[in-house]
Amino acid sequence: MQGGRRAARKTYCVVATVPSDTLGRLLRDLRISVTDRCNFRCTYCMPREVFGRDFHFLPPDQVLRFEEIERVARICASLGVRKVRLTGGEPLIRRDVENLIAMLAAIPGIEDVTLTTNGALLAHKAQALKAAGLRRVTVSLDSTDDAVFRAMNGVDFPVNRILEAIDAAQAAGLNPVKINAVVKRGVNDHTILDLAERFRGTGCILRFIEYMDVGNTNGWRMDDVVPAAEIVSLIDARYPLEPLAANYAGEVARRYRYRDGQGEIGVIASVTQPFCRDCTRLRLTAEGRLYTCLFGTNGYDLRAALRGGASDRDIATLIADLWRRRTDRYSELRTLQTSVAVKPKVEMSHIGG
Ligand code: SAM
Ligand code: SF4
Ligand code: SF4
């Protein structure tokens, strides 16, 4: 069954201790990629030349079922996970994804279920997602300039449809809606101020993300990165800003508020100011591999255990051991040396952002 709404099983898998990794980081967040497929071909994530007609996406039987995902999330909740984010690929192309949201929202210990989407299917899904228990939504939107946006999404998708979807999400109560904009030098950096202007005073929280060297296909170069500090000074010069304290320890975005009270923005400076020290995220891919870092190489095949008769306790032990052994700090190392990317890395569309 692809999962109807039902009460969560009230069983807890008992582990001796909530694990912390070799750098003392706890497991707090689970990012779940529900599909490796996407209806966009963003140039920095799934370039058309690579993810074309001949690309082999996962066959359906290799993708985790909702019951399997819920089981992993429930076990992770017993290990300390409090927040779950659905991502992809594009999570809204997974059929009945709202049923999965209802299952995850019912897990004892999970305090927050959120989702990151490109927004193309959000307008007509927003109400159902909210009704299922989704708290908030993050919409990726790299530019409000129609031509720039159409070129960046790789499928000529018009920007007004995403702006309408953001309105629909706000109306459905998925607030505050966050807007993620990846900034690439020479591509959309000239539209940063337009984005700021469009979302000031709307209640949406706009966050600029430094272009990252995820995967092996986007041709990343350091020269393409617009440092967060540059983005902040550009906006500050037009609309004065002041820094805000983090909402919680480990928040990845650095927050700023407009001094005139028109809301806040954030910058995610994963390249120039890495935050590995506070990284409490575990990632589950659509086919059931676990990654303890966005820049992982192989991941751990949890599906074999899930489908091989392992008990909840066995799986909890597997995940706890994986987390205890974790040493990841890719972005910090990238900052220290320029050539860390020697091994092939997992693609962003595969692992989820
Ligand atoms: N398809 C959904 C979307 O675009 O929101 C969810 C998956 S997408 C991989 C998650 C996030 O990763 C998006 O906000 C996207 O902009 C971001 N992303 C993808 N490739 C990136 C890159 N090379 N550098 C920085 N962020 C990236
Ligand atoms: Fe698809 Fe999201 Fe990647 Fe764009 S960033 S190609 S929308 S998965
Ligand atoms: Fe976490 Fe890896 Fe990103 Fe560092 S590079 S913040 S360890 S996901």
Tab-separated table of C-alpha atoms and ligand atoms in Angstrom:
chain	number	residue	atom	x	y	z
A	1	MET	CA	0.000	0.000	0.000
A	2	GLN	CA	1.282	3.514	-0.775
A	3	GLY	CA	0.159	4.575	2.674
A	4	GLY	CA	-3.190	5.852	3.774
A	5	ARG	CA	-3.562	7.972	6.878
A	6	ARG	CA	-3.317	5.811	9.917
A	7	ALA	CA	-2.265	6.056	13.498
A	8	ALA	CA	1.447	5.736	14.115
A	9	ARG	CA	2.573	2.500	15.689
A	10	LYS	CA	3.255	3.315	19.295
A	11	THR	CA	6.263	1.046	19.521
A	12	TYR	CA	9.608	2.584	20.362
A	13	CYS	CA	12.854	0.908	19.608
A	14	VAL	CA	14.981	1.211	22.662
A	15	VAL	CA	18.645	2.010	22.250
A	16	ALA	CA	21.026	2.426	25.122
A	17	THR	CA	21.946	6.034	24.339
A	18	VAL	CA	21.136	8.708	21.808
A	19	PRO	CA	24.280	8.712	19.645
A	20	SER	CA	26.680	11.581	19.114
A	21	ASP	CA	29.327	11.501	16.389
A	22	THR	CA	33.120	11.790	16.640
A	23	LEU	CA	32.801	15.590	16.846
A	24	GLY	CA	30.101	15.458	19.524
A	25	ARG	CA	27.234	16.282	17.139
A	26	LEU	CA	23.804	14.844	17.910
A	27	LEU	CA	21.391	13.440	15.332
A	28	ARG	CA	18.517	15.927	15.108
A	29	ASP	CA	17.354	16.270	11.496
A	30	LEU	CA	16.374	13.764	8.860
A	31	ARG	CA	16.179	14.802	5.214
A	32	ILE	CA	14.267	12.353	3.104
A	33	SER	CA	14.512	12.300	-0.666
A	34	VAL	CA	11.236	10.772	-1.849
A	35	THR	CA	12.202	10.581	-5.528
A	36	ASP	CA	15.304	11.057	-7.667
A	37	ARG	CA	13.158	12.430	-10.512
A	38	CYS	CA	12.372	16.057	-11.226
A	39	ASN	CA	10.234	18.093	-13.609
A	40	PHE	CA	12.966	20.784	-13.781
A	41	ARG	CA	16.503	20.618	-15.126
A	42	CYS	CA	18.187	23.358	-13.111
A	43	THR	CA	21.562	24.007	-14.653
A	44	TYR	CA	23.385	23.799	-11.305
A	45	CYS	CA	21.682	20.582	-10.178
A	46	MET	CA	20.398	18.366	-13.026
A	47	PRO	CA	21.892	19.783	-16.227
A	48	ARG	CA	19.928	18.612	-19.294
A	49	GLU	CA	23.054	17.353	-21.013
A	50	VAL	CA	23.511	14.801	-18.220
A	51	PHE	CA	19.926	14.160	-17.087
A	52	GLY	CA	18.501	13.689	-20.574
A	53	ARG	CA	16.205	11.080	-22.137
A	54	ASP	CA	18.746	8.317	-21.698
A	55	PHE	CA	19.373	8.928	-18.027
A	56	HIS	CA	18.465	5.945	-15.860
A	57	PHE	CA	16.377	6.983	-12.916
A	58	LEU	CA	15.536	4.486	-10.188
A	59	PRO	CA	13.009	1.838	-11.171
A	60	PRO	CA	9.915	1.965	-8.905
A	61	ASP	CA	10.685	-1.264	-7.034
A	62	GLN	CA	13.984	0.196	-5.853
A	63	VAL	CA	12.357	3.273	-4.347
A	64	LEU	CA	11.396	3.055	-0.681
A	65	ARG	CA	7.666	2.671	-0.023
A	66	PHE	CA	5.955	5.081	2.361
A	67	GLU	CA	5.802	2.403	5.078
A	68	GLU	CA	9.556	1.905	4.793
A	69	ILE	CA	10.246	5.620	4.991
A	70	GLU	CA	7.950	5.976	7.994
A	71	ARG	CA	9.719	3.122	9.702
A	72	VAL	CA	13.138	4.725	9.234
A	73	ALA	CA	11.805	8.082	10.465
A	74	ARG	CA	10.219	6.462	13.538
A	75	ILE	CA	13.458	4.696	14.384
A	76	CYS	CA	15.408	7.915	13.825
A	77	ALA	CA	12.992	9.718	16.161
A	78	SER	CA	13.987	7.263	18.872
A	79	LEU	CA	17.630	8.221	18.182
A	80	GLY	CA	16.999	11.939	18.604
A	81	VAL	CA	15.594	13.203	15.300
A	82	ARG	CA	13.059	15.986	15.858
A	83	LYS	CA	12.718	17.502	12.380
A	84	VAL	CA	11.987	15.857	9.078
A	85	ARG	CA	12.292	17.558	5.700
A	86	LEU	CA	11.026	15.991	2.479
A	87	THR	CA	13.032	16.745	-0.601
A	88	GLY	CA	14.183	15.136	-3.835
A	89	GLY	CA	14.354	15.360	-6.879
A	90	GLU	CA	11.031	17.098	-6.779
A	91	PRO	CA	8.997	15.756	-3.830
A	92	LEU	CA	5.636	16.886	-5.202
A	93	ILE	CA	5.908	14.560	-8.195
A	94	ARG	CA	5.802	11.577	-5.828
A	95	ARG	CA	2.210	10.403	-5.981
A	96	ASP	CA	0.149	10.924	-2.773
A	97	VAL	CA	3.099	12.468	-0.950
A	98	GLU	CA	0.587	14.055	1.438
A	99	ASN	CA	-0.170	10.565	2.774
A	100	LEU	CA	3.490	10.192	3.711
A	101	ILE	CA	3.391	13.595	5.404
A	102	ALA	CA	0.445	12.469	7.525
A	103	MET	CA	2.336	9.325	8.526
A	104	LEU	CA	5.454	11.290	9.467
A	105	ALA	CA	3.550	13.996	11.336
A	106	ALA	CA	1.986	11.288	13.525
A	107	ILE	CA	5.332	9.914	14.748
A	108	PRO	CA	5.872	10.605	18.456
A	109	GLY	CA	8.901	12.868	18.902
A	110	ILE	CA	8.785	14.422	15.420
A	111	GLU	CA	8.055	18.089	16.061
A	112	ASP	CA	8.340	19.502	12.573
A	113	VAL	CA	7.657	18.153	9.089
A	114	THR	CA	8.643	20.459	6.228
A	115	LEU	CA	9.233	20.171	2.500
A	116	THR	CA	11.448	21.805	-0.122
A	117	THR	CA	9.917	22.129	-3.583
A	118	ASN	CA	10.515	23.878	-6.869
A	119	GLY	CA	6.895	25.060	-6.576
A	120	ALA	CA	5.697	23.926	-10.012
A	121	LEU	CA	2.973	21.690	-8.525
A	122	LEU	CA	2.499	23.558	-5.267
A	123	ALA	CA	-0.462	25.767	-6.131
A	124	HIS	CA	-2.947	22.914	-6.284
A	125	LYS	CA	-1.261	20.810	-3.572
A	126	ALA	CA	-0.833	23.433	-0.842
A	127	GLN	CA	-4.160	22.858	0.943
A	128	ALA	CA	-3.783	19.073	0.961
A	129	LEU	CA	-0.228	19.326	2.279
A	130	LYS	CA	-1.320	21.584	5.113
A	131	ALA	CA	-4.254	19.326	5.946
A	132	ALA	CA	-1.893	16.348	6.102
A	133	GLY	CA	0.231	18.028	8.776
A	134	LEU	CA	2.930	19.864	6.839
A	135	ARG	CA	4.001	22.832	8.957
A	136	ARG	CA	5.952	24.939	6.500
A	137	VAL	CA	7.246	24.882	2.977
A	138	THR	CA	10.429	26.099	1.305
A	139	VAL	CA	10.134	27.097	-2.337
A	140	SER	CA	13.232	27.290	-4.505
A	141	LEU	CA	13.189	30.373	-6.702
A	142	ASP	CA	16.429	31.731	-8.093
A	143	SER	CA	15.165	34.857	-9.801
A	144	THR	CA	11.996	36.868	-10.340
A	145	ASP	CA	13.242	37.782	-13.805
A	146	ASP	CA	11.262	35.538	-16.132
A	147	ALA	CA	14.025	35.054	-18.711
A	148	VAL	CA	16.671	34.313	-16.068
A	149	PHE	CA	14.355	31.911	-14.243
A	150	ARG	CA	13.333	30.061	-17.414
A	151	ALA	CA	16.988	29.584	-18.353
A	152	MET	CA	18.021	28.417	-14.889
A	153	ASN	CA	15.221	25.865	-14.448
A	154	GLY	CA	16.173	24.304	-17.784
A	155	VAL	CA	12.565	23.613	-18.865
A	156	ASP	CA	11.425	27.160	-19.698
A	157	PHE	CA	9.043	27.240	-16.720
A	158	PRO	CA	7.502	30.719	-16.240
A	159	VAL	CA	8.206	32.550	-12.994
A	160	ASN	CA	4.653	33.811	-12.508
A	161	ARG	CA	3.450	30.238	-11.866
A	162	ILE	CA	5.904	29.944	-8.968
A	163	LEU	CA	4.892	33.331	-7.581
A	164	GLU	CA	1.250	32.173	-7.676
A	165	ALA	CA	2.217	28.969	-5.893
A	166	ILE	CA	3.935	30.961	-3.144
A	167	ASP	CA	0.729	32.971	-2.668
A	168	ALA	CA	-1.258	29.715	-2.515
A	169	ALA	CA	1.116	28.291	0.110
A	170	GLN	CA	0.734	31.419	2.233
A	171	ALA	CA	-3.034	31.282	1.895
A	172	ALA	CA	-2.996	27.621	2.944
A	173	GLY	CA	-1.121	28.586	6.126
A	174	LEU	CA	2.260	27.005	5.344
A	175	ASN	CA	3.912	29.992	6.984
A	176	PRO	CA	6.385	31.466	7.070
A	177	VAL	CA	7.087	30.392	3.490
A	178	LYS	CA	10.827	30.337	2.889
A	179	ILE	CA	12.247	31.115	-0.534
A	180	ASN	CA	15.610	29.555	-1.439
A	181	ALA	CA	17.645	31.284	-4.131
A	182	VAL	CA	20.904	29.766	-5.310
A	183	VAL	CA	23.151	32.541	-6.570
A	184	LYS	CA	25.540	31.898	-9.424
A	185	ARG	CA	27.893	34.604	-10.569
A	186	GLY	CA	27.112	36.005	-14.004
A	187	VAL	CA	23.842	34.067	-14.149
A	188	ASN	CA	21.398	35.559	-11.616
A	189	ASP	CA	23.467	37.768	-9.318
A	190	HIS	CA	22.199	40.861	-11.137
A	191	THR	CA	18.662	39.994	-9.948
A	192	ILE	CA	19.422	39.699	-6.193
A	193	LEU	CA	17.919	43.100	-5.389
A	194	ASP	CA	14.768	42.343	-7.412
A	195	LEU	CA	14.254	39.201	-5.332
A	196	ALA	CA	14.763	41.160	-2.112
A	197	GLU	CA	12.324	43.812	-3.250
A	198	ARG	CA	9.679	41.267	-4.294
A	199	PHE	CA	9.611	39.502	-0.915
A	200	ARG	CA	10.162	42.428	1.485
A	201	GLY	CA	7.075	42.967	3.554
A	202	THR	CA	5.324	39.802	2.353
A	203	GLY	CA	6.000	37.573	5.375
A	204	CYS	CA	8.144	35.248	3.245
A	205	ILE	CA	11.720	34.660	4.376
A	206	LEU	CA	14.107	34.912	1.455
A	207	ARG	CA	17.344	32.951	1.791
A	208	PHE	CA	20.287	33.185	-0.542
A	209	ILE	CA	22.358	30.023	-0.930
A	210	GLU	CA	25.950	30.004	-2.075
A	211	TYR	CA	26.352	27.830	-5.148
A	212	MET	CA	27.887	24.551	-3.985
A	213	ASP	CA	30.110	21.879	-5.502
A	214	VAL	CA	27.619	19.072	-4.886
A	215	GLY	CA	27.738	16.113	-7.250
A	216	ASN	CA	30.035	15.860	-10.257
A	217	THR	CA	27.939	17.206	-13.101
A	218	ASN	CA	27.384	20.920	-12.549
A	219	GLY	CA	30.897	22.067	-13.482
A	220	TRP	CA	31.298	24.020	-10.236
A	221	ARG	CA	34.110	26.571	-9.993
A	222	MET	CA	34.903	28.788	-7.023
A	223	ASP	CA	34.689	31.789	-9.368
A	224	ASP	CA	30.965	31.075	-9.807
A	225	VAL	CA	30.284	31.484	-6.090
A	226	VAL	CA	28.958	34.838	-4.909
A	227	PRO	CA	30.012	35.022	-1.245
A	228	ALA	CA	27.183	35.563	1.239
A	229	ALA	CA	28.964	38.641	2.618
A	230	GLU	CA	28.760	40.241	-0.834
A	231	ILE	CA	25.033	39.480	-1.056
A	232	VAL	CA	24.401	40.982	2.383
A	233	SER	CA	26.302	44.194	1.600
A	234	LEU	CA	24.503	44.578	-1.707
A	235	ILE	CA	21.090	44.380	-0.044
A	236	ASP	CA	22.188	46.397	2.983
A	237	ALA	CA	23.269	49.285	0.734
A	238	ARG	CA	19.734	49.523	-0.679
A	239	TYR	CA	17.661	48.317	2.277
A	240	PRO	CA	19.628	48.630	5.538
A	241	LEU	CA	19.920	45.378	7.468
A	242	GLU	CA	20.909	44.314	10.965
A	243	PRO	CA	21.934	40.825	12.116
A	244	LEU	CA	19.513	38.670	14.062
A	245	ALA	CA	20.369	35.924	16.543
A	246	ALA	CA	19.930	32.329	15.362
A	247	ASN	CA	16.528	30.809	16.111
A	248	TYR	CA	18.222	27.698	17.475
A	249	ALA	CA	21.697	26.188	17.783
A	250	GLY	CA	22.846	24.809	14.460
A	251	GLU	CA	20.628	26.975	12.240
A	252	VAL	CA	22.326	26.991	8.845
A	253	ALA	CA	21.100	30.390	7.676
A	254	ARG	CA	22.600	33.582	9.066
A	255	ARG	CA	19.644	35.869	9.664
A	256	TYR	CA	19.231	39.605	9.081
A	257	ARG	CA	16.233	41.899	9.504
A	258	TYR	CA	15.361	44.943	7.491
A	259	ARG	CA	15.831	47.959	9.759
A	260	ASP	CA	12.556	49.405	8.469
A	261	GLY	CA	10.622	46.404	9.815
A	262	GLN	CA	9.859	44.818	6.433
A	263	GLY	CA	10.859	41.311	7.508
A	264	GLU	CA	13.990	39.211	7.383
A	265	ILE	CA	16.365	37.490	4.982
A	266	GLY	CA	18.950	34.768	5.464
A	267	VAL	CA	22.159	33.659	3.803
A	268	ILE	CA	23.408	30.098	3.685
A	269	ALA	CA	27.157	30.463	3.325
A	270	SER	CA	28.031	26.805	2.999
A	271	VAL	CA	31.122	27.587	0.926
A	272	THR	CA	32.616	30.713	2.496
A	273	GLN	CA	31.488	30.199	6.125
A	274	PRO	CA	30.904	26.475	6.589
A	275	PHE	CA	28.826	25.233	9.483
A	276	CYS	CA	29.896	21.589	9.721
A	277	ARG	CA	30.514	21.954	13.442
A	278	ASP	CA	26.779	22.237	14.046
A	279	CYS	CA	25.637	19.788	11.377
A	280	THR	CA	23.057	17.433	12.856
A	281	ARG	CA	21.577	16.161	9.570
A	282	LEU	CA	21.185	12.630	8.285
A	283	ARG	CA	19.996	12.054	4.719
A	284	LEU	CA	17.961	9.170	3.344
A	285	THR	CA	17.893	8.790	-0.441
A	286	ALA	CA	14.889	7.582	-2.409
A	287	GLU	CA	16.365	4.086	-2.726
A	288	GLY	CA	17.162	3.873	0.959
A	289	ARG	CA	20.818	4.830	1.264
A	290	LEU	CA	21.877	6.823	4.296
A	291	TYR	CA	24.361	9.672	3.976
A	292	THR	CA	25.835	11.514	6.923
A	293	CYS	CA	27.037	14.349	4.662
A	294	LEU	CA	25.693	16.141	1.596
A	295	PHE	CA	29.056	15.499	-0.018
A	296	GLY	CA	29.123	11.778	0.686
A	297	THR	CA	30.379	9.240	-1.827
A	298	ASN	CA	28.642	5.892	-1.305
A	299	GLY	CA	26.220	6.066	1.568
A	300	TYR	CA	24.981	3.098	3.531
A	301	ASP	CA	22.490	0.661	2.003
A	302	LEU	CA	19.719	0.633	4.592
A	303	ARG	CA	17.190	-0.842	2.155
A	304	ALA	CA	18.962	-4.176	2.323
A	305	ALA	CA	18.330	-4.250	6.069
A	306	LEU	CA	14.774	-2.920	5.746
A	307	ARG	CA	13.844	-5.580	3.202
A	308	GLY	CA	16.032	-8.291	4.701
A	309	GLY	CA	14.049	-8.912	7.858
A	310	ALA	CA	16.020	-6.716	10.291
A	311	SER	CA	14.130	-5.740	13.445
A	312	ASP	CA	13.590	-2.122	14.510
A	313	ARG	CA	16.240	-2.645	17.142
A	314	ASP	CA	18.739	-3.953	14.547
A	315	ILE	CA	18.087	-0.941	12.343
A	316	ALA	CA	18.380	1.463	15.267
A	317	THR	CA	21.738	-0.087	16.116
A	318	LEU	CA	22.904	0.214	12.483
A	319	ILE	CA	21.963	3.889	12.303
A	320	ALA	CA	23.383	4.680	15.744
A	321	ASP	CA	26.699	3.006	14.847
A	322	LEU	CA	26.848	4.853	11.537
A	323	TRP	CA	26.269	8.148	13.346
A	324	ARG	CA	28.827	7.405	16.085
A	325	ARG	CA	31.498	6.777	13.430
A	326	ARG	CA	30.667	10.003	11.576
A	327	THR	CA	33.632	12.327	10.957
A	328	ASP	CA	32.183	14.464	8.123
A	329	ARG	CA	33.196	18.096	7.706
A	330	TYR	CA	33.561	18.404	3.964
A	331	SER	CA	32.836	22.123	3.710
A	332	GLU	CA	35.294	23.016	6.453
A	333	LEU	CA	37.974	20.980	4.711
A	334	ARG	CA	37.107	22.573	1.363
A	335	THR	CA	37.819	25.937	2.946
A	336	LEU	CA	41.146	24.734	4.283
A	337	GLN	CA	42.339	23.191	1.028
A	338	THR	CA	41.139	23.771	-2.492
A	339	SER	CA	41.206	20.222	-3.842
A	340	VAL	CA	39.119	18.018	-1.564
A	341	ALA	CA	36.826	16.873	-4.359
A	342	VAL	CA	38.851	13.877	-5.425
A	343	LYS	CA	36.210	11.166	-5.011
A	344	PRO	CA	32.973	11.084	-7.024
A	345	LYS	CA	30.174	12.566	-4.923
A	346	VAL	CA	26.477	11.833	-4.781
A	347	GLU	CA	24.325	14.136	-6.960
A	348	MET	CA	22.180	16.792	-5.234
A	349	SER	CA	19.021	15.608	-6.999
A	350	HIS	CA	19.699	12.116	-5.644
A	351	ILE	CA	20.443	12.951	-2.036
A	352	GLY	CA	18.130	15.985	-1.722
A	353	GLY	CA	19.281	19.439	-0.633
B	1	SAM	N1	13.408	20.015	-6.212
B	1	SAM	C1	13.293	20.656	-4.959
B	1	SAM	C2	13.732	22.083	-5.030
B	1	SAM	O1	14.391	22.472	-5.982
B	1	SAM	O2	13.415	22.811	-4.099
B	1	SAM	C3	14.006	19.930	-3.829
B	1	SAM	C4	15.344	19.335	-4.123
B	1	SAM	S1	16.652	20.495	-4.458
B	1	SAM	C5	18.013	19.423	-4.684
B	1	SAM	C6	16.895	21.207	-2.847
B	1	SAM	C7	17.621	22.517	-2.819
B	1	SAM	O3	18.950	22.326	-3.245
B	1	SAM	C8	17.027	23.590	-3.714
B	1	SAM	O4	16.742	24.746	-2.956
B	1	SAM	C9	18.125	23.863	-4.710
B	1	SAM	O5	18.134	25.189	-5.129
B	1	SAM	C10	19.357	23.492	-3.926
B	1	SAM	N2	20.512	23.179	-4.774
B	1	SAM	C11	20.583	22.295	-5.796
B	1	SAM	N3	21.810	22.284	-6.337
B	1	SAM	C12	22.544	23.189	-5.643
B	1	SAM	C13	23.900	23.658	-5.717
B	1	SAM	N4	24.744	23.178	-6.619
B	1	SAM	N5	24.308	24.576	-4.824
B	1	SAM	C14	23.459	25.069	-3.895
B	1	SAM	N6	22.187	24.664	-3.759
B	1	SAM	C15	21.724	23.763	-4.632
B	2	SF4	FE1	14.984	19.669	-9.644
B	2	SF4	FE2	15.287	20.921	-7.357
B	2	SF4	FE3	17.425	20.031	-8.674
B	2	SF4	FE4	16.078	22.062	-9.678
B	2	SF4	S1	17.182	22.043	-7.711
B	2	SF4	S2	16.750	20.254	-10.808
B	2	SF4	S3	14.025	21.606	-9.073
B	2	SF4	S4	15.856	18.789	-7.778
B	3	SF4	FE1	27.095	18.824	7.171
B	3	SF4	FE2	28.668	17.736	5.322
B	3	SF4	FE3	27.478	20.103	4.871
B	3	SF4	FE4	29.496	19.929	6.643
B	3	SF4	S1	29.631	19.575	4.450
B	3	SF4	S2	27.524	21.025	6.929
B	3	SF4	S3	29.106	17.892	7.511
B	3	SF4	S4	26.433	18.130	5.168
